[in-house]
PDB file of C-alpha atoms and ligand atoms in Angstrom:
ATOM      1  CA  MET P1322       0.000   0.000   0.000  1.00 58.00           C
ATOM      2  CA  THR P1323       1.091   3.524  -0.653  1.00 66.00           C
ATOM      3  CA  ASN P1324       2.144   5.558   2.337  1.00 82.00           C
ATOM      4  CA  ILE P1325      -0.023   8.448   3.308  1.00 95.00           C
ATOM      5  CA  LEU P1326       2.359  11.373   3.580  1.00 97.00           C
ATOM      6  CA  SER P1327       2.194  14.338   5.950  1.00 98.00           C
ATOM      7  CA  LYS P1328       2.200  17.940   4.717  1.00 98.00           C
ATOM      8  CA  SER P1329       5.862  18.357   5.652  1.00 98.00           C
ATOM      9  CA  GLN P1330       6.834  15.158   3.850  1.00 98.00           C
ATOM     10  CA  ILE P1331       4.955  16.365   0.768  1.00 98.00           C
ATOM     11  CA  GLU P1332       6.855  19.672   1.021  1.00 98.00           C
ATOM     12  CA  LYS P1333      10.117  17.717   0.807  1.00 98.00           C
ATOM     13  CA  MET P1334       8.876  15.898  -2.277  1.00 98.00           C
ATOM     14  CA  HIS P1335       7.864  19.272  -3.714  1.00 98.00           C
ATOM     15  CA  ASP P1336      11.453  20.493  -3.276  1.00 98.00           C
ATOM     16  CA  ALA P1337      12.682  17.465  -5.247  1.00 98.00           C
ATOM     17  CA  GLY P1338       9.933  18.024  -7.825  1.00 99.00           C
ATOM     18  CA  LYS P1339      10.980  21.651  -8.321  1.00 98.00           C
ATOM     19  CA  ILE P1340      14.454  20.495  -9.383  1.00 98.00           C
ATOM     20  CA  VAL P1341      12.882  18.085 -11.904  1.00 99.00           C
ATOM     21  CA  ALA P1342      10.730  20.926 -13.258  1.00 99.00           C
ATOM     22  CA  LEU P1343      13.699  23.264 -13.522  1.00 98.00           C
ATOM     23  CA  CYS P1344      15.669  20.679 -15.524  1.00 98.00           C
ATOM     24  CA  HIS P1345      12.759  20.342 -17.949  1.00 98.00           C
ATOM     25  CA  GLU P1346      12.482  24.127 -18.269  1.00 98.00           C
ATOM     26  CA  LYS P1347      16.192  24.268 -19.185  1.00 98.00           C
ATOM     27  CA  LEU P1348      15.773  21.408 -21.682  1.00 98.00           C
ATOM     28  CA  ARG P1349      13.373  23.517 -23.761  1.00 98.00           C
ATOM     29  CA  ASP P1350      16.284  25.581 -25.101  1.00 97.00           C
ATOM     30  CA  PHE P1351      18.875  22.814 -24.970  1.00 98.00           C
ATOM     31  CA  ILE P1352      17.011  20.359 -27.196  1.00 98.00           C
ATOM     32  CA  LYS P1353      17.612  21.050 -30.874  1.00 98.00           C
ATOM     33  CA  PRO P1354      18.449  19.080 -34.009  1.00 98.00           C
ATOM     34  CA  GLY P1355      22.086  17.944 -34.115  1.00 98.00           C
ATOM     35  CA  ILE P1356      22.719  17.038 -30.465  1.00 98.00           C
ATOM     36  CA  THR P1357      22.923  13.489 -29.126  1.00 99.00           C
ATOM     37  CA  THR P1358      20.684  11.944 -26.507  1.00 99.00           C
ATOM     38  CA  ARG P1359      23.869  11.315 -24.479  1.00 98.00           C
ATOM     39  CA  GLU P1360      24.460  15.086 -24.363  1.00 98.00           C
ATOM     40  CA  ILE P1361      20.924  15.543 -23.059  1.00 99.00           C
ATOM     41  CA  ASP P1362      21.601  12.969 -20.346  1.00 99.00           C
ATOM     42  CA  ARG P1363      24.842  14.701 -19.296  1.00 98.00           C
ATOM     43  CA  PHE P1364      23.133  18.087 -19.265  1.00 99.00           C
ATOM     44  CA  VAL P1365      20.366  16.852 -16.958  1.00 99.00           C
ATOM     45  CA  GLU P1366      22.709  14.894 -14.705  1.00 98.00           C
ATOM     46  CA  SER P1367      25.000  17.874 -14.159  1.00 98.00           C
ATOM     47  CA  LEU P1368      22.038  20.157 -13.400  1.00 98.00           C
ATOM     48  CA  ILE P1369      20.718  17.670 -10.835  1.00 98.00           C
ATOM     49  CA  LEU P1370      24.132  17.452  -9.173  1.00 98.00           C
ATOM     50  CA  LYS P1371      24.462  21.251  -9.228  1.00 98.00           C
ATOM     51  CA  HIS P1372      21.331  21.387  -7.075  1.00 98.00           C
ATOM     52  CA  LYS P1373      22.866  18.989  -4.537  1.00 98.00           C
ATOM     53  CA  ALA P1374      20.511  16.228  -5.574  1.00 98.00           C
ATOM     54  CA  ILE P1375      21.035  12.704  -6.914  1.00 98.00           C
ATOM     55  CA  PRO P1376      19.936  11.231 -10.251  1.00 98.00           C
ATOM     56  CA  GLU P1377      17.850   8.400  -8.775  1.00 98.00           C
ATOM     57  CA  GLN P1378      17.522   6.381 -11.970  1.00 98.00           C
ATOM     58  CA  LYS P1379      21.262   5.799 -12.333  1.00 98.00           C
ATOM     59  CA  GLY P1380      21.868   2.329 -10.901  1.00 97.00           C
ATOM     60  CA  TYR P1381      18.169   1.742 -10.155  1.00 97.00           C
ATOM     61  CA  THR P1382      17.721  -2.012 -10.707  1.00 96.00           C
ATOM     62  CA  GLY P1383      20.700  -1.825 -13.045  1.00 96.00           C
ATOM     63  CA  TYR P1384      19.526   1.096 -15.200  1.00 98.00           C
ATOM     64  CA  PRO P1385      22.795   2.753 -16.288  1.00 98.00           C
ATOM     65  CA  PHE P1386      21.882   6.428 -16.882  1.00 98.00           C
ATOM     66  CA  ALA P1387      20.407   9.478 -15.168  1.00 98.00           C
ATOM     67  CA  THR P1388      17.682   9.809 -17.790  1.00 99.00           C
ATOM     68  CA  CYS P1389      15.650   7.818 -20.266  1.00 99.00           C
ATOM     69  CA  THR P1390      15.664   9.438 -23.725  1.00 99.00           C
ATOM     70  CA  SER P1391      13.118   7.714 -25.949  1.00 99.00           C
ATOM     71  CA  VAL P1392      12.631   8.776 -29.575  1.00 99.00           C
ATOM     72  CA  ASN P1393       9.688   8.248 -31.976  1.00 98.00           C
ATOM     73  CA  ASP P1394       8.530   4.593 -31.729  1.00 98.00           C
ATOM     74  CA  GLU P1395      10.419   4.099 -28.461  1.00 99.00           C
ATOM     75  CA  ILE P1396       7.780   4.174 -25.734  1.00 99.00           C
ATOM     76  CA  CYS P1397      10.038   4.540 -22.685  1.00 98.00           C
ATOM     77  CA  HIS P1398      13.253   3.536 -20.882  1.00 98.00           C
ATOM     78  CA  ALA P1399      15.549   4.022 -23.904  1.00 98.00           C
ATOM     79  CA  PHE P1400      19.241   4.528 -23.141  1.00 98.00           C
ATOM     80  CA  PRO P1401      20.893   7.851 -23.911  1.00 98.00           C
ATOM     81  CA  SER P1402      23.308   7.176 -26.789  1.00 98.00           C
ATOM     82  CA  SER P1403      25.241   8.636 -29.699  1.00 98.00           C
ATOM     83  CA  TYR P1404      21.946   9.004 -31.591  1.00 98.00           C
ATOM     84  CA  VAL P1405      21.756  12.498 -33.090  1.00 98.00           C
ATOM     85  CA  ILE P1406      18.258  13.927 -32.780  1.00 98.00           C
ATOM     86  CA  LYS P1407      16.887  15.379 -35.994  1.00 98.00           C
ATOM     87  CA  ASP P1408      14.161  17.666 -37.219  1.00 98.00           C
ATOM     88  CA  GLY P1409      10.768  16.005 -36.805  1.00 98.00           C
ATOM     89  CA  ASP P1410      11.772  13.636 -33.978  1.00 98.00           C
ATOM     90  CA  LEU P1411       9.410  13.136 -31.050  1.00 98.00           C
ATOM     91  CA  LEU P1412      11.635  12.917 -27.959  1.00 99.00           C
ATOM     92  CA  LYS P1413      10.632  11.876 -24.440  1.00 99.00           C
ATOM     93  CA  VAL P1414      12.991  12.700 -21.564  1.00 99.00           C
ATOM     94  CA  ASP P1415      12.248  11.015 -18.217  1.00 99.00           C
ATOM     95  CA  PHE P1416      14.157  11.236 -14.937  1.00 99.00           C
ATOM     96  CA  VAL P1417      13.816  10.991 -11.175  1.00 98.00           C
ATOM     97  CA  VAL P1418      15.533  13.371  -8.745  1.00 98.00           C
ATOM     98  CA  ASN P1419      16.405  12.396  -5.169  1.00 98.00           C
ATOM     99  CA  LEU P1420      16.734  15.370  -2.832  1.00 98.00           C
ATOM    100  CA  ASN P1421      17.531  14.432   0.765  1.00 98.00           C
ATOM    101  CA  GLY P1422      15.915  11.027   0.298  1.00 98.00           C
ATOM    102  CA  TRP P1423      12.670  12.281  -1.277  1.00 98.00           C
ATOM    103  CA  LEU P1424      11.862  11.773  -4.950  1.00 98.00           C
ATOM    104  CA  GLY P1425      10.357  13.729  -7.834  1.00 98.00           C
ATOM    105  CA  ASP P1426       9.561  12.120 -11.207  1.00 98.00           C
ATOM    106  CA  SER P1427       8.494  13.725 -14.469  1.00 99.00           C
ATOM    107  CA  ALA P1428       8.772  12.794 -18.129  1.00 99.00           C
ATOM    108  CA  TRP P1429       8.236  15.386 -20.831  1.00 99.00           C
ATOM    109  CA  CYS P1430       7.764  15.130 -24.566  1.00 98.00           C
ATOM    110  CA  TYR P1431       9.720  17.474 -26.826  1.00 98.00           C
ATOM    111  CA  ALA P1432       9.246  18.322 -30.480  1.00 98.00           C
ATOM    112  CA  VAL P1433      12.648  18.404 -32.166  1.00 98.00           C
ATOM    113  CA  GLY P1434      12.376  21.146 -34.786  1.00 98.00           C
ATOM    114  CA  ASN P1435       9.102  20.833 -36.701  1.00 97.00           C
ATOM    115  CA  LEU P1436       6.814  17.861 -36.139  1.00 98.00           C
ATOM    116  CA  SER P1437       4.517  16.344 -38.739  1.00 98.00           C
ATOM    117  CA  PRO P1438       0.844  17.249 -38.105  1.00 98.00           C
ATOM    118  CA  LYS P1439       0.245  13.619 -37.052  1.00 97.00           C
ATOM    119  CA  ALA P1440       3.053  13.670 -34.469  1.00 98.00           C
ATOM    120  CA  LYS P1441       1.900  17.037 -33.177  1.00 98.00           C
ATOM    121  CA  LEU P1442      -1.650  15.758 -32.690  1.00 98.00           C
ATOM    122  CA  LEU P1443      -0.316  12.738 -30.788  1.00 99.00           C
ATOM    123  CA  MET P1444       1.846  14.950 -28.580  1.00 99.00           C
ATOM    124  CA  ASP P1445      -0.966  17.428 -27.866  1.00 98.00           C
ATOM    125  CA  THR P1446      -3.429  14.629 -27.145  1.00 99.00           C
ATOM    126  CA  THR P1447      -1.021  12.954 -24.720  1.00 99.00           C
ATOM    127  CA  ARG P1448      -0.486  16.202 -22.798  1.00 99.00           C
ATOM    128  CA  GLU P1449      -4.267  16.657 -22.645  1.00 99.00           C
ATOM    129  CA  CYS P1450      -4.571  13.049 -21.386  1.00 99.00           C
ATOM    130  CA  LEU P1451      -2.162  13.802 -18.540  1.00 99.00           C
ATOM    131  CA  TYR P1452      -4.164  16.821 -17.369  1.00 99.00           C
ATOM    132  CA  LEU P1453      -7.514  15.026 -17.780  1.00 99.00           C
ATOM    133  CA  GLY P1454      -6.085  12.295 -15.550  1.00 99.00           C
ATOM    134  CA  ILE P1455      -4.852  14.833 -13.013  1.00 99.00           C
ATOM    135  CA  GLU P1456      -8.346  16.416 -12.860  1.00 98.00           C
ATOM    136  CA  GLN P1457      -9.736  13.060 -11.713  1.00 98.00           C
ATOM    137  CA  ALA P1458      -7.121  12.622  -8.968  1.00 98.00           C
ATOM    138  CA  LYS P1459      -8.987  13.814  -5.907  1.00 98.00           C
ATOM    139  CA  VAL P1460     -10.490  12.605  -2.666  1.00 98.00           C
ATOM    140  CA  GLY P1461     -13.751  10.758  -3.251  1.00 95.00           C
ATOM    141  CA  HIS P1462     -12.659   9.384  -6.608  1.00 98.00           C
ATOM    142  CA  ARG P1463     -11.073   6.040  -7.415  1.00 98.00           C
ATOM    143  CA  VAL P1464      -7.936   5.182  -9.353  1.00 98.00           C
ATOM    144  CA  GLY P1465     -10.078   3.854 -12.237  1.00 98.00           C
ATOM    145  CA  ASP P1466     -11.484   7.350 -12.796  1.00 98.00           C
ATOM    146  CA  ILE P1467      -8.014   8.533 -13.813  1.00 99.00           C
ATOM    147  CA  GLY P1468      -7.445   5.752 -16.340  1.00 98.00           C
ATOM    148  CA  ALA P1469     -10.957   5.990 -17.749  1.00 99.00           C
ATOM    149  CA  ALA P1470     -10.580   9.719 -18.486  1.00 99.00           C
ATOM    150  CA  ILE P1471      -7.205   9.198 -20.161  1.00 99.00           C
ATOM    151  CA  GLN P1472      -8.342   6.217 -22.223  1.00 99.00           C
ATOM    152  CA  ALA P1473     -11.524   7.934 -23.435  1.00 99.00           C
ATOM    153  CA  HIS P1474      -9.617  10.944 -24.735  1.00 99.00           C
ATOM    154  CA  ALA P1475      -6.820   8.938 -26.388  1.00 99.00           C
ATOM    155  CA  GLU P1476      -9.201   6.518 -28.086  1.00 98.00           C
ATOM    156  CA  ALA P1477     -11.530   9.313 -29.247  1.00 98.00           C
ATOM    157  CA  ARG P1478      -8.568  10.527 -31.320  1.00 98.00           C
ATOM    158  CA  GLY P1479      -7.921   7.006 -32.676  1.00 98.00           C
ATOM    159  CA  PHE P1480      -4.838   6.467 -30.501  1.00 99.00           C
ATOM    160  CA  SER P1481      -4.152   3.701 -27.976  1.00 98.00           C
ATOM    161  CA  VAL P1482      -3.019   3.563 -24.333  1.00 99.00           C
ATOM    162  CA  VAL P1483       0.064   1.515 -23.419  1.00 98.00           C
ATOM    163  CA  ARG P1484      -0.925  -1.167 -20.877  1.00 98.00           C
ATOM    164  CA  GLU P1485       2.437  -2.508 -19.754  1.00 98.00           C
ATOM    165  CA  TYR P1486       3.703   0.632 -17.979  1.00 98.00           C
ATOM    166  CA  THR P1487       1.695   2.565 -15.417  1.00 98.00           C
ATOM    167  CA  GLY P1488       1.856   5.470 -13.022  1.00 98.00           C
ATOM    168  CA  HIS P1489       2.986   4.569  -9.525  1.00 98.00           C
ATOM    169  CA  GLY P1490       3.015   5.592  -5.899  1.00 97.00           C
ATOM    170  CA  ILE P1491       6.273   7.386  -5.111  1.00 98.00           C
ATOM    171  CA  SER P1492       7.873   8.767  -1.963  1.00 97.00           C
ATOM    172  CA  ARG P1493      11.284   7.662  -0.707  1.00 97.00           C
ATOM    173  CA  GLU P1494      10.998   4.721  -3.124  1.00 96.00           C
ATOM    174  CA  MET P1495      10.471   5.175  -6.850  1.00 97.00           C
ATOM    175  CA  HIS P1496       7.720   2.556  -6.922  1.00 95.00           C
ATOM    176  CA  ASP P1497       6.033   2.069  -3.576  1.00 87.00           C
ATOM    177  CA  GLY P1498       2.972  -0.054  -4.203  1.00 82.00           C
ATOM    178  CA  LEU P1499       0.089   1.886  -5.707  1.00 95.00           C
ATOM    179  CA  ILE P1500      -0.388   1.322  -9.440  1.00 97.00           C
ATOM    180  CA  ILE P1501      -2.100   3.906 -11.637  1.00 98.00           C
ATOM    181  CA  PRO P1502      -3.169   2.389 -14.979  1.00 98.00           C
ATOM    182  CA  HIS P1503      -3.823   4.853 -17.798  1.00 98.00           C
ATOM    183  CA  TYR P1504      -6.853   2.858 -18.928  1.00 98.00           C
ATOM    184  CA  GLY P1505      -9.757   1.340 -17.019  1.00 98.00           C
ATOM    185  CA  THR P1506     -13.226   1.796 -15.668  1.00 98.00           C
ATOM    186  CA  ALA P1507     -14.579   4.813 -13.797  1.00 98.00           C
ATOM    187  CA  GLY P1508     -15.656   3.986 -10.248  1.00 98.00           C
ATOM    188  CA  LYS P1509     -13.289   0.990  -9.965  1.00 98.00           C
ATOM    189  CA  GLY P1510      -9.953   0.549  -8.211  1.00 97.00           C
ATOM    190  CA  PRO P1511      -8.569   1.876  -4.912  1.00 97.00           C
ATOM    191  CA  ARG P1512     -10.055   4.986  -3.338  1.00 97.00           C
ATOM    192  CA  ILE P1513      -7.956   8.118  -3.641  1.00 98.00           C
ATOM    193  CA  LYS P1514      -7.010   9.552  -0.248  1.00 97.00           C
ATOM    194  CA  GLU P1515      -5.517  12.784   1.045  1.00 98.00           C
ATOM    195  CA  GLY P1516      -1.735  12.443   1.425  1.00 98.00           C
ATOM    196  CA  MET P1517      -1.241   9.965  -1.416  1.00 98.00           C
ATOM    197  CA  VAL P1518       1.578  10.882  -3.789  1.00 98.00           C
ATOM    198  CA  PHE P1519       1.819   9.225  -7.180  1.00 98.00           C
ATOM    199  CA  THR P1520       2.736   9.738 -10.799  1.00 98.00           C
ATOM    200  CA  ILE P1521       0.400   9.927 -13.769  1.00 99.00           C
ATOM    201  CA  GLU P1522       2.365   9.238 -16.943  1.00 99.00           C
ATOM    202  CA  PRO P1523       0.265   8.207 -19.941  1.00 99.00           C
ATOM    203  CA  MET P1524       2.134   6.639 -22.846  1.00 99.00           C
ATOM    204  CA  ILE P1525      -0.076   6.995 -25.918  1.00 99.00           C
ATOM    205  CA  ASN P1526       0.610   5.269 -29.235  1.00 99.00           C
ATOM    206  CA  GLU P1527      -0.408   6.482 -32.645  1.00 98.00           C
ATOM    207  CA  GLY P1528      -1.190   2.870 -33.614  1.00 98.00           C
ATOM    208  CA  ARG P1529      -1.778  -0.171 -31.429  1.00 98.00           C
ATOM    209  CA  PHE P1530      -0.742  -0.419 -27.773  1.00 98.00           C
ATOM    210  CA  HIS P1531       1.374  -3.580 -28.066  1.00 98.00           C
ATOM    211  CA  TYR P1532       5.062  -3.219 -27.351  1.00 98.00           C
ATOM    212  CA  LYS P1533       8.304  -5.134 -27.608  1.00 98.00           C
ATOM    213  CA  LEU P1534      11.487  -4.944 -25.602  1.00 98.00           C
ATOM    214  CA  ASP P1535      14.898  -4.408 -27.230  1.00 98.00           C
ATOM    215  CA  ASP P1536      17.823  -6.738 -26.528  1.00 98.00           C
ATOM    216  CA  ASP P1537      19.177  -4.224 -23.987  1.00 97.00           C
ATOM    217  CA  GLY P1538      16.340  -5.410 -21.736  1.00 97.00           C
ATOM    218  CA  TRP P1539      15.071  -1.837 -21.162  1.00 98.00           C
ATOM    219  CA  THR P1540      13.999  -0.031 -24.312  1.00 98.00           C
ATOM    220  CA  ALA P1541      10.284  -0.519 -24.953  1.00 98.00           C
ATOM    221  CA  ARG P1542       9.040   0.316 -28.439  1.00 98.00           C
ATOM    222  CA  THR P1543       5.751   0.026 -30.278  1.00 98.00           C
ATOM    223  CA  LEU P1544       5.307  -3.375 -31.932  1.00 98.00           C
ATOM    224  CA  ASP P1545       3.761  -1.799 -35.030  1.00 98.00           C
ATOM    225  CA  GLY P1546       6.488   0.844 -35.353  1.00 98.00           C
ATOM    226  CA  SER P1547       4.085   3.737 -34.784  1.00 98.00           C
ATOM    227  CA  LEU P1548       4.972   6.858 -32.787  1.00 98.00           C
ATOM    228  CA  SER P1549       4.574   7.028 -29.015  1.00 99.00           C
ATOM    229  CA  ALA P1550       4.295  10.089 -26.753  1.00 99.00           C
ATOM    230  CA  GLN P1551       4.448  10.522 -22.973  1.00 99.00           C
ATOM    231  CA  PHE P1552       3.969  13.224 -20.357  1.00 99.00           C
ATOM    232  CA  GLU P1553       4.355  12.582 -16.637  1.00 99.00           C
ATOM    233  CA  HIS P1554       3.882  14.545 -13.419  1.00 99.00           C
ATOM    234  CA  THR P1555       4.226  13.613  -9.767  1.00 98.00           C
ATOM    235  CA  ILE P1556       1.162  14.823  -7.842  1.00 98.00           C
ATOM    236  CA  ALA P1557       0.098  14.948  -4.192  1.00 98.00           C
ATOM    237  CA  ILE P1558      -3.543  14.511  -3.158  1.00 98.00           C
ATOM    238  CA  THR P1559      -4.721  17.371  -0.927  1.00 98.00           C
ATOM    239  CA  LYS P1560      -8.004  18.141   0.824  1.00 97.00           C
ATOM    240  CA  GLU P1561      -9.075  20.385  -2.034  1.00 93.00           C
ATOM    241  CA  GLY P1562      -7.791  18.394  -4.997  1.00 97.00           C
ATOM    242  CA  ASN P1563      -4.140  17.895  -5.819  1.00 98.00           C
ATOM    243  CA  THR P1564      -0.836  19.694  -6.133  1.00 98.00           C
ATOM    244  CA  ILE P1565       1.459  19.062  -9.107  1.00 98.00           C
ATOM    245  CA  LEU P1566       4.865  18.653  -7.474  1.00 98.00           C
ATOM    246  CA  THR P1567       6.787  18.779 -10.778  1.00 99.00           C
ATOM    247  CA  LYS P1568       4.943  21.754 -12.286  1.00 98.00           C
ATOM    248  CA  GLN P1569       7.011  23.821 -14.709  1.00 98.00           C
ATOM    249  CA  GLY P1570       6.895  27.583 -15.195  1.00 96.00           C
ATOM    250  CA  GLU P1571       5.256  28.907 -18.337  1.00 85.00           C
TER     251      GLU P1571
HETATM  252  N1  LIG U2256      10.873   7.453 -14.312  1.00 69.35           N
HETATM  253  C1  LIG U2256      10.314   6.212 -14.712  1.00 69.35           C
HETATM  254  C2  LIG U2256       8.908   6.106 -14.237  1.00 69.35           C
HETATM  255  O1  LIG U2256       8.183   7.010 -14.488  1.00 69.35           O
HETATM  256  C3  LIG U2256      11.051   5.006 -14.290  1.00 69.35           C
HETATM  257  C4  LIG U2256      12.466   5.075 -14.449  1.00 69.35           C
HETATM  258  S1  LIG U2256      13.209   3.934 -15.373  1.00 69.35           S
HETATM  259  C5  LIG U2256      14.399   3.355 -14.378  1.00 69.35           C
HETATM  260  O2  LIG U2256       8.478   5.169 -13.627  1.00 69.35           O
HETATM  261  F1  LIG U2256      15.413   3.287 -15.058  1.00 69.35           F
HETATM  262  F2  LIG U2256      14.674   4.132 -13.426  1.00 69.35           F
HETATM  263  F3  LIG U2256      14.024   2.215 -13.911  1.00 69.35           F
HETATM  264 CO1  LIG U2257       9.338   8.916 -14.784  1.00 69.35          CO
END
């Protein structure tokens, strides 16, 4: 079961989340055609360290890098590499920051140069899915309400929701029990309670939801080769609704 966190514990997670948000804000200008995903990883890792925090993903169950940098048909967990990003690529950058033992987790999708209209629609829809899910995350609702809202929006656009990877409870551990599917049935699943902290991180595919794993044992990509997009926030459930702990500035 997910821990119920106190206000002061949530504040500590918010401090970690603010570093995650700041890294994403800085990535907006850093990401451009011609750089490698390894350079993106180094940029984020050094920013995290500069803020006296730790890149939690590095070494987590053997994952070798500070970030996951997944491009186009890669759904998630792709290794930073010598791949040079190019105009029209859909890039997802995901990382977890540990500040004084408390974690913040956010993945963001970036358009490299100019996207095709199809890729742009997928990216916009996925961001909308994240915020529709967040709207459902409040006391009195159930976890299934989140997934149902996300699934309805994605499928209305003809896209599909990845099943294999889900949002998760997070606190001092990256995955601490609660599972947040991005599909499902309204009114089903665990009740949402004040003090819960979890991620919502829909991965939406242009084609079908089926995936395959690369030989590296980490990189997940769409089985049909179609594009995949993802946006993720860490949120805390409050009396009134929720607080986005990894919220970026405009
Ligand atoms: N940040 C990812 C998530 O949203 C997980 C990280 S991948 C791992 O769950 F390398 F750290 F395992
Ligand atoms: Co993440």
